[in-house]
Amino acid sequence: LWAWGYTGEYGSLGVGNKTNYSSPVQVPGTTWSQIDASYYAVQAIKTDGTMWGWGYGSDGQLGLNQSGPSKNFSSPKQIPGTTWAVVDCGYNGSTMATKTDGTLWGWGNNTFGELGFNTADIKNSSPVQVPGTTWSTDINKMSCGHYNSAHIKTDGTLWTMGKNYFGELAQNSQGDDRSSPVQIPGTWDGISGLAGFSYIGYKNT
């Protein structure tokens, strides 16, 4: 795994310092499998199912049971658990991930209930499980936006949660935020967020 560019005061490149690089520099470790990043925070999964986070952690989005202005890390730190499958980071400082058993977990910022466990305005610095057990482990079936998220289950049903200011939860309404997953009609094959405040989904017909 390699990184370059701006690392800022948070050490977002994960190479153990706060230096900016104009050429690729290797991040410590091997066997990296899947990675996502947003707003100076990075989450990455290895082939052994472990997950690691680094960078900005003030909202608890690194999942290390720590939050606050001093909880930033310039090197990878392991998140509890060993069966992580895919991870996606939201723009607002939230993180969602699934495990190989089909469970869905969230941590970090939860201002509008975007983590989906029936609470809002409560930051969680450790992974908390979202209700349900058949969430897809395909990265193309998970997307975290700006204070909301969307997830597809193995049966093709699509669920959204969090901020609904512009109708991004697809519930034929605007302004009614949801702190628990709500279903969108139909079955779906993929989902992606667009600039944080909208989503696009596709079906194989």
XYZ file of N, CA, C and O in Angstrom:
820
model
N 0.855 -1.181 0.000
C 0.000 0.000 0.000
C 0.890 1.229 0.000
O 1.843 1.312 0.774
N 0.562 2.172 -0.872
C 1.401 3.360 -1.057
C 0.539 4.629 -0.990
O -0.645 4.614 -1.336
N 1.146 5.725 -0.544
C 0.420 6.983 -0.397
C 1.291 8.151 -0.830
O 2.527 8.065 -0.786
N 0.628 9.251 -1.229
C 1.380 10.445 -1.612
C 0.454 11.642 -1.564
O -0.767 11.519 -1.474
N 1.025 12.827 -1.575
C 0.249 14.058 -1.532
C 0.264 14.710 -0.162
O 1.254 14.643 0.574
N -0.854 15.309 0.176
C -0.972 16.101 1.406
C -1.357 15.214 2.590
O -2.348 14.493 2.533
N -0.574 15.275 3.644
C -0.886 14.497 4.842
C -1.438 15.348 5.970
O -2.084 14.842 6.878
N -1.172 16.663 5.937
C -1.726 17.583 6.930
C -1.244 17.323 8.337
O -0.297 16.570 8.579
N -1.922 17.932 9.288
C -1.544 17.784 10.692
C -1.995 16.462 11.287
O -1.655 16.135 12.422
N -2.739 15.657 10.514
C -3.302 14.421 11.052
C -2.503 13.180 10.680
O -2.791 12.095 11.175
N -1.552 13.293 9.787
C -0.806 12.114 9.355
C -1.613 11.185 8.481
O -1.491 9.963 8.565
N -2.428 11.743 7.609
C -3.406 10.955 6.853
C -2.796 9.973 5.855
O -3.483 9.060 5.402
N -1.533 10.132 5.506
C -0.919 9.194 4.568
C -0.523 7.891 5.241
O -0.261 6.895 4.559
N -0.442 7.889 6.565
C -0.180 6.645 7.291
C 1.252 6.167 7.252
O 1.521 4.996 7.547
N 2.186 7.041 6.925
C 3.584 6.622 6.799
C 4.421 7.008 8.020
O 5.649 6.961 7.980
N 3.757 7.376 9.110
C 4.456 7.606 10.372
C 4.947 9.013 10.615
O 5.673 9.256 11.586
N 4.569 9.956 9.760
C 4.978 11.344 9.972
C 3.936 12.276 9.372
O 2.902 11.818 8.888
N 4.224 13.568 9.409
C 3.295 14.572 8.887
C 3.917 15.335 7.716
O 3.672 16.507 7.516
N 4.695 14.609 6.934
C 5.363 15.183 5.774
C 4.527 14.965 4.513
O 3.903 13.916 4.354
N 4.487 15.964 3.645
C 3.827 15.822 2.358
C 4.803 15.192 1.361
O 6.005 15.476 1.384
N 4.278 14.334 0.471
C 5.129 13.626 -0.472
C 4.607 13.806 -1.892
O 3.417 13.657 -2.145
N 5.532 14.072 -2.819
C 5.159 14.202 -4.223
C 5.436 12.933 -5.009
O 5.230 12.891 -6.227
N 5.896 11.888 -4.328
C 6.094 10.566 -4.921
C 5.544 9.519 -3.966
O 5.466 9.756 -2.751
N 5.157 8.338 -4.458
C 4.586 7.313 -3.592
C 5.556 6.876 -2.490
O 6.740 6.645 -2.736
N 5.012 6.766 -1.271
C 5.756 6.281 -0.109
C 4.980 5.108 0.467
O 3.747 5.168 0.603
N 5.672 4.046 0.849
C 4.980 2.840 1.299
C 4.427 2.989 2.706
O 5.109 3.457 3.614
N 3.177 2.578 2.882
C 2.540 2.491 4.190
C 3.002 1.192 4.854
O 3.099 0.160 4.180
N 3.308 1.196 6.161
C 3.772 -0.025 6.817
C 2.780 -1.178 6.672
O 1.568 -0.978 6.670
N 3.319 -2.390 6.531
C 2.482 -3.579 6.449
C 2.342 -4.103 5.030
O 2.637 -3.420 4.047
N 1.861 -5.338 4.930
C 1.595 -5.974 3.646
C 0.235 -6.659 3.710
O -0.462 -6.590 4.719
N -0.165 -7.292 2.649
C -1.427 -8.033 2.501
C -2.654 -7.136 2.638
O -3.699 -7.576 3.087
N -2.543 -5.864 2.222
C -3.711 -4.994 2.195
C -4.683 -5.458 1.116
O -4.270 -5.871 0.034
N -5.984 -5.366 1.389
C -6.987 -5.901 0.471
C -7.953 -4.846 -0.041
O -8.242 -4.783 -1.227
N -8.490 -3.998 0.859
C -9.494 -3.010 0.467
C -9.339 -1.774 1.333
O -9.018 -1.863 2.532
N -9.553 -0.606 0.754
C -9.292 0.638 1.464
C -10.308 1.701 1.080
O -10.827 1.708 -0.036
N -10.610 2.593 2.032
C -11.440 3.750 1.732
C -10.992 4.899 2.623
O -10.443 4.680 3.714
N -11.245 6.119 2.168
C -10.801 7.296 2.910
C -11.772 8.444 2.711
O -12.448 8.531 1.688
N -11.842 9.319 3.718
C -12.669 10.509 3.611
C -12.267 11.499 4.692
O -12.086 11.116 5.851
N -12.099 12.743 4.311
C -11.806 13.844 5.228
C -10.665 13.507 6.192
O -10.838 13.489 7.404
N -9.528 13.197 5.636
C -8.276 12.964 6.370
C -8.259 11.684 7.193
O -7.328 11.457 7.958
N -9.264 10.847 7.101
C -9.292 9.575 7.827
C -9.265 8.420 6.838
O -9.902 8.477 5.785
N -8.538 7.349 7.184
C -8.380 6.205 6.299
C -8.711 4.923 7.055
O -8.339 4.771 8.224
N -9.415 4.006 6.385
C -9.689 2.678 6.919
C -9.256 1.663 5.867
O -9.560 1.833 4.681
N -8.565 0.617 6.289
C -8.090 -0.381 5.334
C -8.198 -1.771 5.938
O -7.988 -1.963 7.142
N -8.531 -2.749 5.086
C -8.699 -4.140 5.509
C -7.607 -4.988 4.867
O -7.261 -4.801 3.699
N -7.067 -5.930 5.653
C -6.076 -6.867 5.145
C -6.739 -8.191 4.768
O -7.885 -8.459 5.119
N -5.994 -9.032 4.087
C -6.534 -10.319 3.653
C -6.852 -11.245 4.823
O -7.614 -12.203 4.660
N -6.292 -10.981 5.997
C -6.596 -11.813 7.166
C -7.841 -11.344 7.908
O -8.184 -11.872 8.959
N -8.552 -10.334 7.368
C -9.788 -9.843 7.968
C -9.602 -8.791 9.039
O -10.590 -8.326 9.618
N -8.373 -8.376 9.315
C -8.164 -7.294 10.263
C -8.377 -5.950 9.577
O -8.182 -5.819 8.361
N -8.796 -4.948 10.365
C -8.993 -3.607 9.840
C -8.094 -2.633 10.588
O -7.885 -2.752 11.778
N -7.611 -1.643 9.852
C -6.664 -0.676 10.396
C -7.099 0.730 10.018
O -7.645 0.955 8.941
N -6.879 1.682 10.920
C -7.251 3.058 10.660
C -6.127 4.014 10.996
O -5.289 3.729 11.857
N -6.113 5.166 10.309
C -5.135 6.202 10.629
C -5.626 7.542 10.103
O -6.585 7.628 9.352
N -4.971 8.603 10.562
C -5.352 9.951 10.175
C -6.204 10.629 11.225
O -5.985 10.471 12.432
N -7.218 11.345 10.765
C -8.066 12.168 11.628
C -9.059 11.318 12.409
O -9.838 10.576 11.824
N -9.032 11.434 13.725
C -9.904 10.600 14.545
C -10.722 11.337 15.574
O -11.228 10.725 16.516
N -10.892 12.635 15.421
C -11.565 13.433 16.446
C -13.016 13.038 16.685
O -13.550 13.226 17.771
N -13.678 12.496 15.662
C -15.075 12.088 15.800
C -15.220 10.595 16.096
O -16.328 10.055 16.058
N -14.111 9.930 16.380
C -14.161 8.500 16.651
C -14.256 7.648 15.411
O -14.489 6.441 15.497
N -14.057 8.255 14.208
C -14.261 7.522 12.957
C -13.185 6.476 12.670
O -13.339 5.662 11.758
N -12.118 6.445 13.464
C -11.103 5.417 13.279
C -11.471 4.121 13.994
O -10.826 3.088 13.784
N -12.485 4.154 14.867
C -12.961 2.935 15.514
C -12.040 2.377 16.570
O -12.097 1.188 16.891
N -11.216 3.228 17.161
C -10.194 2.782 18.112
C -10.576 3.051 19.561
O -9.717 3.039 20.447
N -11.871 3.293 19.799
C -12.371 3.585 21.146
C -11.739 4.852 21.714
O -11.537 4.972 22.928
N -11.426 5.785 20.834
C -10.851 7.054 21.242
C -11.412 8.152 20.348
O -11.616 7.937 19.160
N -11.632 9.318 20.933
C -12.072 10.462 20.146
C -11.560 11.727 20.813
O -11.110 11.714 21.948
N -11.638 12.833 20.090
C -11.147 14.099 20.611
C -10.026 14.632 19.751
O -9.475 13.931 18.906
N -9.665 15.900 19.955
C -8.706 16.564 19.072
C -7.319 15.948 19.048
O -6.547 16.183 18.123
N -6.955 15.160 20.047
C -5.607 14.571 20.082
C -5.590 13.134 19.579
O -4.535 12.486 19.611
N -6.722 12.612 19.105
C -6.808 11.204 18.716
C -6.596 11.023 17.215
O -7.408 10.433 16.511
N -5.488 11.540 16.745
C -5.095 11.384 15.359
C -3.847 10.515 15.297
O -2.988 10.597 16.180
N -3.733 9.674 14.265
C -2.622 8.740 14.183
C -1.993 8.793 12.794
O -2.699 8.735 11.794
N -0.667 8.869 12.758
C 0.041 8.941 11.483
C 0.532 7.576 11.012
O 1.164 7.481 9.971
N 0.227 6.508 11.772
C 0.559 5.137 11.382
C -0.672 4.266 11.592
O -1.525 4.573 12.437
N -0.804 3.155 10.858
C -1.975 2.284 11.003
C -2.118 1.723 12.413
O -1.151 1.251 13.007
N -3.358 1.790 12.933
C -3.707 1.227 14.237
C -4.852 0.232 14.041
O -5.822 0.535 13.344
N -4.769 -0.931 14.686
C -5.768 -1.969 14.445
C -7.074 -1.699 15.173
O -7.096 -1.347 16.353
N -8.173 -1.888 14.454
C -9.524 -1.787 14.979
C -9.935 -3.172 15.490
O -9.566 -4.183 14.897
N -10.671 -3.258 16.595
C -11.064 -4.572 17.117
C -11.801 -5.414 16.082
O -12.559 -4.899 15.262
N -11.575 -6.734 16.137
C -12.256 -7.647 15.231
C -11.310 -8.244 14.199
O -10.259 -7.670 13.898
N -11.690 -9.390 13.661
C -10.809 -10.080 12.713
C -11.542 -10.632 11.486
O -10.929 -11.327 10.690
N -12.803 -10.334 11.309
C -13.545 -10.876 10.165
C -14.175 -9.761 9.333
O -15.272 -9.906 8.807
N -13.474 -8.649 9.185
C -13.989 -7.536 8.405
C -13.920 -7.862 6.908
O -12.958 -8.465 6.442
N -14.950 -7.442 6.171
C -15.017 -7.736 4.736
C -14.809 -6.487 3.885
O -13.910 -6.449 3.047
N -15.655 -5.458 4.068
C -15.527 -4.217 3.303
C -15.820 -3.036 4.210
O -16.550 -3.154 5.199
N -15.272 -1.864 3.858
C -15.444 -0.649 4.658
C -15.676 0.530 3.731
O -15.164 0.573 2.615
N -16.480 1.488 4.195
C -16.747 2.702 3.443
C -16.802 3.867 4.420
O -17.399 3.758 5.495
N -16.174 4.983 4.066
C -16.094 6.150 4.944
C -17.003 7.265 4.448
O -17.007 7.579 3.253
N -17.763 7.873 5.358
C -18.621 8.987 5.014
C -17.886 10.308 5.119
O -16.946 10.458 5.898
N -18.332 11.283 4.346
C -17.670 12.577 4.311
C -17.676 13.267 5.669
O -16.755 13.994 6.017
N -18.697 13.026 6.468
C -18.901 13.759 7.707
C -18.160 13.176 8.896
O -18.283 13.667 10.002
N -17.376 12.134 8.721
C -16.671 11.545 9.855
C -17.350 10.317 10.407
O -17.266 10.036 11.609
N -18.045 9.576 9.574
C -18.651 8.308 9.974
C -18.046 7.185 9.140
O -17.550 7.412 8.041
N -18.080 5.979 9.676
C -17.543 4.814 8.980
C -18.525 3.665 9.099
O -19.109 3.450 10.166
N -18.730 2.922 8.006
C -19.571 1.739 8.003
C -18.775 0.584 7.417
O -17.993 0.769 6.491
N -18.993 -0.622 7.965
C -18.273 -1.788 7.461
C -19.101 -3.037 7.696
O -19.898 -3.106 8.640
N -18.907 -4.033 6.836
C -19.546 -5.329 7.035
C -18.494 -6.374 7.375
O -17.326 -6.255 6.987
N -18.944 -7.394 8.107
C -18.103 -8.543 8.404
C -18.494 -9.700 7.487
O -19.532 -9.678 6.825
N -17.662 -10.725 7.471
C -17.906 -11.856 6.581
C -19.174 -12.617 6.935
O -19.696 -13.376 6.108
N -19.707 -12.433 8.157
C -20.945 -13.108 8.554
C -22.188 -12.331 8.152
O -23.310 -12.705 8.498
N -22.025 -11.216 7.404
C -23.159 -10.435 6.933
C -23.676 -9.402 7.906
O -24.704 -8.773 7.648
N -22.979 -9.177 9.015
C -23.376 -8.126 9.943
C -22.810 -6.790 9.491
O -21.761 -6.733 8.839
N -23.535 -5.720 9.831
C -23.155 -4.360 9.453
C -22.840 -3.569 10.711
O -23.582 -3.625 11.695
N -21.758 -2.785 10.668
C -21.279 -2.063 11.842
C -20.985 -0.616 11.478
O -20.594 -0.317 10.350
N -21.190 0.290 12.449
C -20.907 1.697 12.214
C -20.231 2.346 13.396
O -20.389 1.917 14.538
N -19.465 3.407 13.127
C -18.826 4.161 14.205
C -18.458 5.552 13.690
O -18.472 5.821 12.503
N -18.166 6.441 14.638
C -17.824 7.820 14.300
C -18.987 8.771 14.504
O -19.824 8.595 15.400
N -19.068 9.759 13.632
C -20.114 10.781 13.736
C -21.484 10.177 13.453
O -21.644 9.378 12.537
N -22.473 10.586 14.245
C -23.828 10.039 14.101
C -24.862 11.134 14.315
O -25.908 10.916 14.923
N -24.566 12.318 13.795
C -25.394 13.494 14.059
C -26.857 13.290 13.703
O -27.762 13.696 14.443
N -27.134 12.643 12.576
C -28.502 12.475 12.103
C -28.940 11.009 12.067
O -29.884 10.658 11.370
N -28.236 10.160 12.812
C -28.595 8.751 12.841
C -28.057 7.968 11.673
O -28.545 6.877 11.366
N -27.017 8.501 11.011
C -26.486 7.851 9.809
C -25.820 6.504 10.077
O -25.570 5.740 9.145
N -25.553 6.177 11.343
C -24.972 4.876 11.664
C -26.037 3.789 11.788
O -25.709 2.597 11.830
N -27.312 4.178 11.881
C -28.397 3.220 11.737
C -28.753 2.366 12.928
O -29.439 1.355 12.775
N -28.336 2.742 14.152
C -28.748 1.917 15.287
C -29.669 2.665 16.241
O -29.578 2.566 17.477
N -30.609 3.419 15.630
C -31.741 4.023 16.327
C -31.339 5.076 17.351
O -32.006 5.266 18.365
N -30.225 5.760 17.113
C -29.815 6.889 17.939
C -29.327 7.999 17.026
O -29.020 7.773 15.859
N -29.249 9.205 17.575
C -28.685 10.334 16.846
C -27.963 11.232 17.838
O -28.181 11.139 19.056
N -27.081 12.094 17.314
C -26.313 13.028 18.132
C -25.419 12.336 19.146
O -25.048 12.922 20.157
N -25.081 11.078 18.913
C -24.175 10.343 19.795
C -23.039 9.790 18.962
O -23.246 8.972 18.064
N -21.829 10.260 19.227
C -20.662 9.745 18.513
C -20.234 8.419 19.135
O -20.252 8.261 20.354
N -19.860 7.493 18.293
C -19.399 6.185 18.750
C -17.979 5.966 18.252
O -17.741 5.946 17.041
N -17.057 5.775 19.186
C -15.657 5.613 18.791
C -15.259 4.153 18.653
O -14.106 3.856 18.362
N -16.209 3.242 18.850
C -15.986 1.814 18.627
C -17.116 1.279 17.764
O -18.226 1.816 17.780
N -16.888 0.206 17.001
C -17.934 -0.348 16.143
C -19.174 -0.780 16.925
O -19.073 -1.436 17.957
N -20.344 -0.390 16.409
C -21.634 -0.766 16.974
C -22.450 -1.425 15.872
O -22.492 -0.933 14.739
N -23.112 -2.528 16.182
C -23.813 -3.286 15.148
C -25.155 -2.671 14.779
O -25.934 -2.266 15.644
N -25.420 -2.630 13.483
C -26.710 -2.223 12.937
C -27.605 -3.462 12.900
O -27.123 -4.566 12.612
N -28.898 -3.342 13.208
C -29.782 -4.513 13.167
C -29.739 -5.226 11.809
O -29.614 -4.601 10.764
N -29.850 -6.553 11.867
C -29.863 -7.351 10.634
C -28.604 -8.185 10.481
O -27.568 -7.888 11.084
N -28.694 -9.224 9.671
C -27.559 -10.140 9.529
C -27.283 -10.556 8.092
O -26.416 -11.381 7.860
N -27.949 -10.001 7.118
C -27.731 -10.419 5.734
C -27.286 -9.244 4.859
O -27.656 -9.154 3.693
N -26.476 -8.368 5.408
C -25.955 -7.249 4.639
C -24.879 -7.751 3.686
O -24.072 -8.607 4.015
N -24.849 -7.201 2.485
C -23.909 -7.643 1.474
C -22.472 -7.279 1.846
O -22.219 -6.224 2.447
N -21.539 -8.134 1.469
C -20.118 -7.862 1.668
C -19.447 -7.412 0.373
O -18.221 -7.471 0.242
N -20.234 -6.949 -0.578
C -19.741 -6.408 -1.846
C -19.607 -4.902 -1.702
O -20.580 -4.213 -1.369
N -18.410 -4.359 -1.939
C -18.187 -2.931 -1.765
C -19.066 -2.096 -2.680
O -19.378 -0.944 -2.393
N -19.530 -2.664 -3.804
C -20.425 -1.941 -4.713
C -21.856 -1.863 -4.189
O -22.713 -1.259 -4.829
N -22.102 -2.477 -3.028
C -23.443 -2.471 -2.447
C -23.481 -1.754 -1.110
O -24.332 -2.012 -0.273
N -22.547 -0.823 -0.924
C -22.489 0.001 0.281
C -21.984 1.381 -0.101
O -21.051 1.505 -0.889
N -22.617 2.435 0.445
C -22.146 3.780 0.160
C -22.490 4.705 1.317
O -23.642 4.765 1.755
N -21.495 5.413 1.825
C -21.702 6.410 2.878
C -21.611 7.796 2.265
O -20.634 8.108 1.575
N -22.626 8.604 2.505
C -22.657 9.941 1.939
C -22.343 11.004 2.969
O -21.491 10.829 3.840
N -23.037 12.109 2.877
C -22.857 13.236 3.780
C -23.980 13.191 4.835
O -25.071 13.653 4.602
N -23.701 12.576 5.973
C -24.667 12.392 7.060
C -25.743 11.363 6.743
O -26.810 11.357 7.346
N -25.496 10.468 5.791
C -26.418 9.370 5.524
C -25.649 8.225 4.878
O -24.478 8.366 4.510
N -26.313 7.081 4.770
C -25.662 5.940 4.120
C -26.720 5.042 3.497
O -27.904 5.105 3.845
N -26.264 4.210 2.549
C -27.150 3.299 1.832
C -26.464 1.941 1.726
O -25.266 1.859 1.461
N -27.258 0.866 1.918
C -26.695 -0.478 1.957
C -27.674 -1.477 1.342
O -28.882 -1.390 1.549
N -27.123 -2.443 0.606
C -27.917 -3.487 -0.025
C -27.685 -4.806 0.704
O -26.565 -5.124 1.080
N -28.771 -5.563 0.897
C -28.674 -6.875 1.523
C -28.493 -7.957 0.456
O -28.630 -7.700 -0.741
N -28.220 -9.168 0.895
C -27.985 -10.267 -0.046
C -29.233 -10.610 -0.850
O -29.132 -11.234 -1.909
N -30.413 -10.219 -0.376
C -31.634 -10.470 -1.139
C -31.938 -9.351 -2.132
O -32.990 -9.345 -2.776
N -31.051 -8.366 -2.244
C -31.223 -7.284 -3.190
C -32.007 -6.098 -2.674
O -32.155 -5.104 -3.395
N -32.514 -6.149 -1.457
C -33.234 -5.000 -0.906
C -32.240 -3.903 -0.531
O -31.118 -4.170 -0.100
N -32.669 -2.666 -0.713
C -31.829 -1.495 -0.485
C -32.364 -0.696 0.694
O -33.568 -0.418 0.767
N -31.479 -0.317 1.596
C -31.845 0.358 2.834
C -31.015 1.626 3.012
O -29.832 1.641 2.685
N -31.668 2.686 3.521
C -30.977 3.950 3.751
C -31.239 4.423 5.171
O -32.189 3.986 5.838
N -30.394 5.353 5.632
C -30.523 5.869 7.002
C -29.779 7.192 7.112
O -28.879 7.481 6.324
N -30.206 8.025 8.081
C -29.510 9.280 8.341
C -30.253 10.505 7.840
O -31.486 10.567 7.843
N -29.510 11.490 7.395
C -30.040 12.774 6.965
C -30.848 12.639 5.683
O -30.420 11.982 4.734
N -32.020 13.304 5.660
C -32.913 13.219 4.502
C -33.312 14.608 4.019
O -34.439 14.838 3.609
N -32.361 15.527 4.042
C -32.669 16.917 3.739
C -33.204 17.097 2.326
O -34.166 17.828 2.100
N -32.592 16.424 1.353
C -32.987 16.579 -0.053
C -33.766 15.370 -0.569
O -33.964 15.238 -1.773
N -34.149 14.479 0.324
C -34.822 13.265 -0.110
C -33.858 12.147 -0.448
O -34.223 11.187 -1.142
N -32.615 12.236 0.061
C -31.600 11.239 -0.302
C -31.859 9.861 0.290
O -31.182 8.892 -0.083
N -32.845 9.721 1.176
C -33.212 8.401 1.684
C -34.251 7.712 0.801
O -34.622 6.558 1.062
N -34.754 8.409 -0.220
C -35.696 7.855 -1.203
C -36.971 7.325 -0.561
O -37.478 6.263 -0.934
N -37.523 8.088 0.380
C -38.757 7.707 1.054
C -39.944 8.572 0.615
O -40.939 8.678 1.328
N -39.807 9.210 -0.553
C -40.855 10.080 -1.083
C -41.157 11.234 -0.127
O -42.304 11.650 0.043
N -40.099 11.718 0.521
C -40.248 12.819 1.476
C -38.909 13.522 1.621
O -37.869 13.017 1.194
N -38.936 14.703 2.256
C -37.728 15.449 2.554
C -37.809 15.983 3.979
O -38.882 16.336 4.459
N -36.678 16.021 4.657
C -36.607 16.624 5.977
C -36.837 15.685 7.140
O -36.642 16.077 8.293
N -37.288 14.460 6.884
C -37.535 13.518 7.977
C -36.369 12.529 8.061
O -36.314 11.556 7.327
N -35.436 12.824 8.946
C -34.258 11.984 9.114
C -34.631 10.656 9.760
O -35.604 10.564 10.511
N -33.849 9.629 9.492
C -34.118 8.298 10.034
C -32.853 7.742 10.691
O -31.798 7.699 10.069
N -32.984 7.304 11.927
C -31.837 6.756 12.647
C -31.799 5.233 12.613
O -30.904 4.624 13.201
N -32.753 4.629 11.923
C -32.760 3.187 11.683
C -32.948 2.953 10.190
O -33.531 3.794 9.499
N -32.481 1.831 9.657
C -32.591 1.577 8.218
C -34.044 1.552 7.747
O -34.915 0.954 8.388
N -34.307 2.226 6.613
C -35.620 2.200 5.972
C -35.442 1.675 4.554
O -34.468 1.984 3.868
N -36.416 0.867 4.092
C -36.259 0.184 2.815
C -36.749 1.031 1.643
O -37.780 1.707 1.720
N -35.996 0.983 0.554
C -36.409 1.566 -0.708
C -37.082 0.469 -1.541
O -36.582 -0.655 -1.580
N -38.194 0.739 -2.187
C -38.880 -0.308 -2.944
C -37.998 -0.930 -4.022
O -37.146 -0.273 -4.614
N -38.235 -2.213 -4.285
C -37.550 -2.906 -5.364
C -36.332 -3.676 -4.896
O -36.005 -3.717 -3.706
N -35.667 -4.302 -5.852
C -34.405 -4.983 -5.584
C -33.319 -4.331 -6.430
O -33.581 -3.882 -7.554
N -32.090 -4.310 -5.892
C -31.021 -3.508 -6.464
C -29.728 -4.314 -6.542
O -29.500 -5.224 -5.748
N -28.855 -3.936 -7.471
C -27.587 -4.627 -7.665
C -26.376 -3.778 -7.308
O -25.270 -4.304 -7.177
N -26.559 -2.473 -7.146
C -25.429 -1.628 -6.785
C -25.888 -0.251 -6.372
O -26.981 0.196 -6.739
N -25.036 0.447 -5.592
C -25.373 1.775 -5.095
C -24.098 2.597 -4.987
O -23.037 2.066 -4.669
N -24.215 3.889 -5.290
C -23.071 4.773 -5.151
C -23.550 6.162 -4.771
O -24.594 6.620 -5.253
N -22.802 6.837 -3.881
C -23.134 8.196 -3.497
C -22.567 9.193 -4.489
O -21.502 8.996 -5.068
N -23.290 10.288 -4.695
C -22.862 11.352 -5.593
C -22.707 12.638 -4.801
O -23.696 13.220 -4.358
N -21.468 13.052 -4.579
C -21.159 14.322 -3.904
C -21.783 14.421 -2.521
O -21.985 15.501 -1.997
N -22.127 13.277 -1.931
C -22.556 13.280 -0.546
C -24.031 13.475 -0.306
O -24.572 12.985 0.672
N -24.756 14.206 -1.174
C -26.150 14.527 -0.918
C -27.111 13.812 -1.849
O -28.302 14.127 -1.870
N -26.636 12.862 -2.649
C -27.510 12.098 -3.525
C -26.887 10.741 -3.805
O -25.699 10.514 -3.555
N -27.708 9.825 -4.301
C -27.261 8.471 -4.609
C -27.727 8.076 -6.003
O -28.719 8.595 -6.517
N -27.005 7.131 -6.575
C -27.450 6.517 -7.808
C -27.358 5.004 -7.645
O -26.349 4.479 -7.155
N -28.447 4.321 -7.960
C -28.474 2.863 -7.834
C -28.723 2.228 -9.183
O -29.270 2.861 -10.093
N -28.291 0.970 -9.339
C -28.539 0.305 -10.610
C -29.106 -1.082 -10.394
O -28.901 -1.710 -9.358
N -29.824 -1.515 -11.397
C -30.440 -2.854 -11.424
C -29.989 -3.572 -12.687
O -29.848 -2.957 -13.737
N -29.762 -4.859 -12.567
C -29.482 -5.684 -13.739
C -30.811 -6.257 -14.231
O -31.406 -7.106 -13.569
N -31.298 -5.793 -15.374
C -32.611 -6.217 -15.868
C -32.467 -7.004 -17.149
O -31.441 -6.955 -17.820
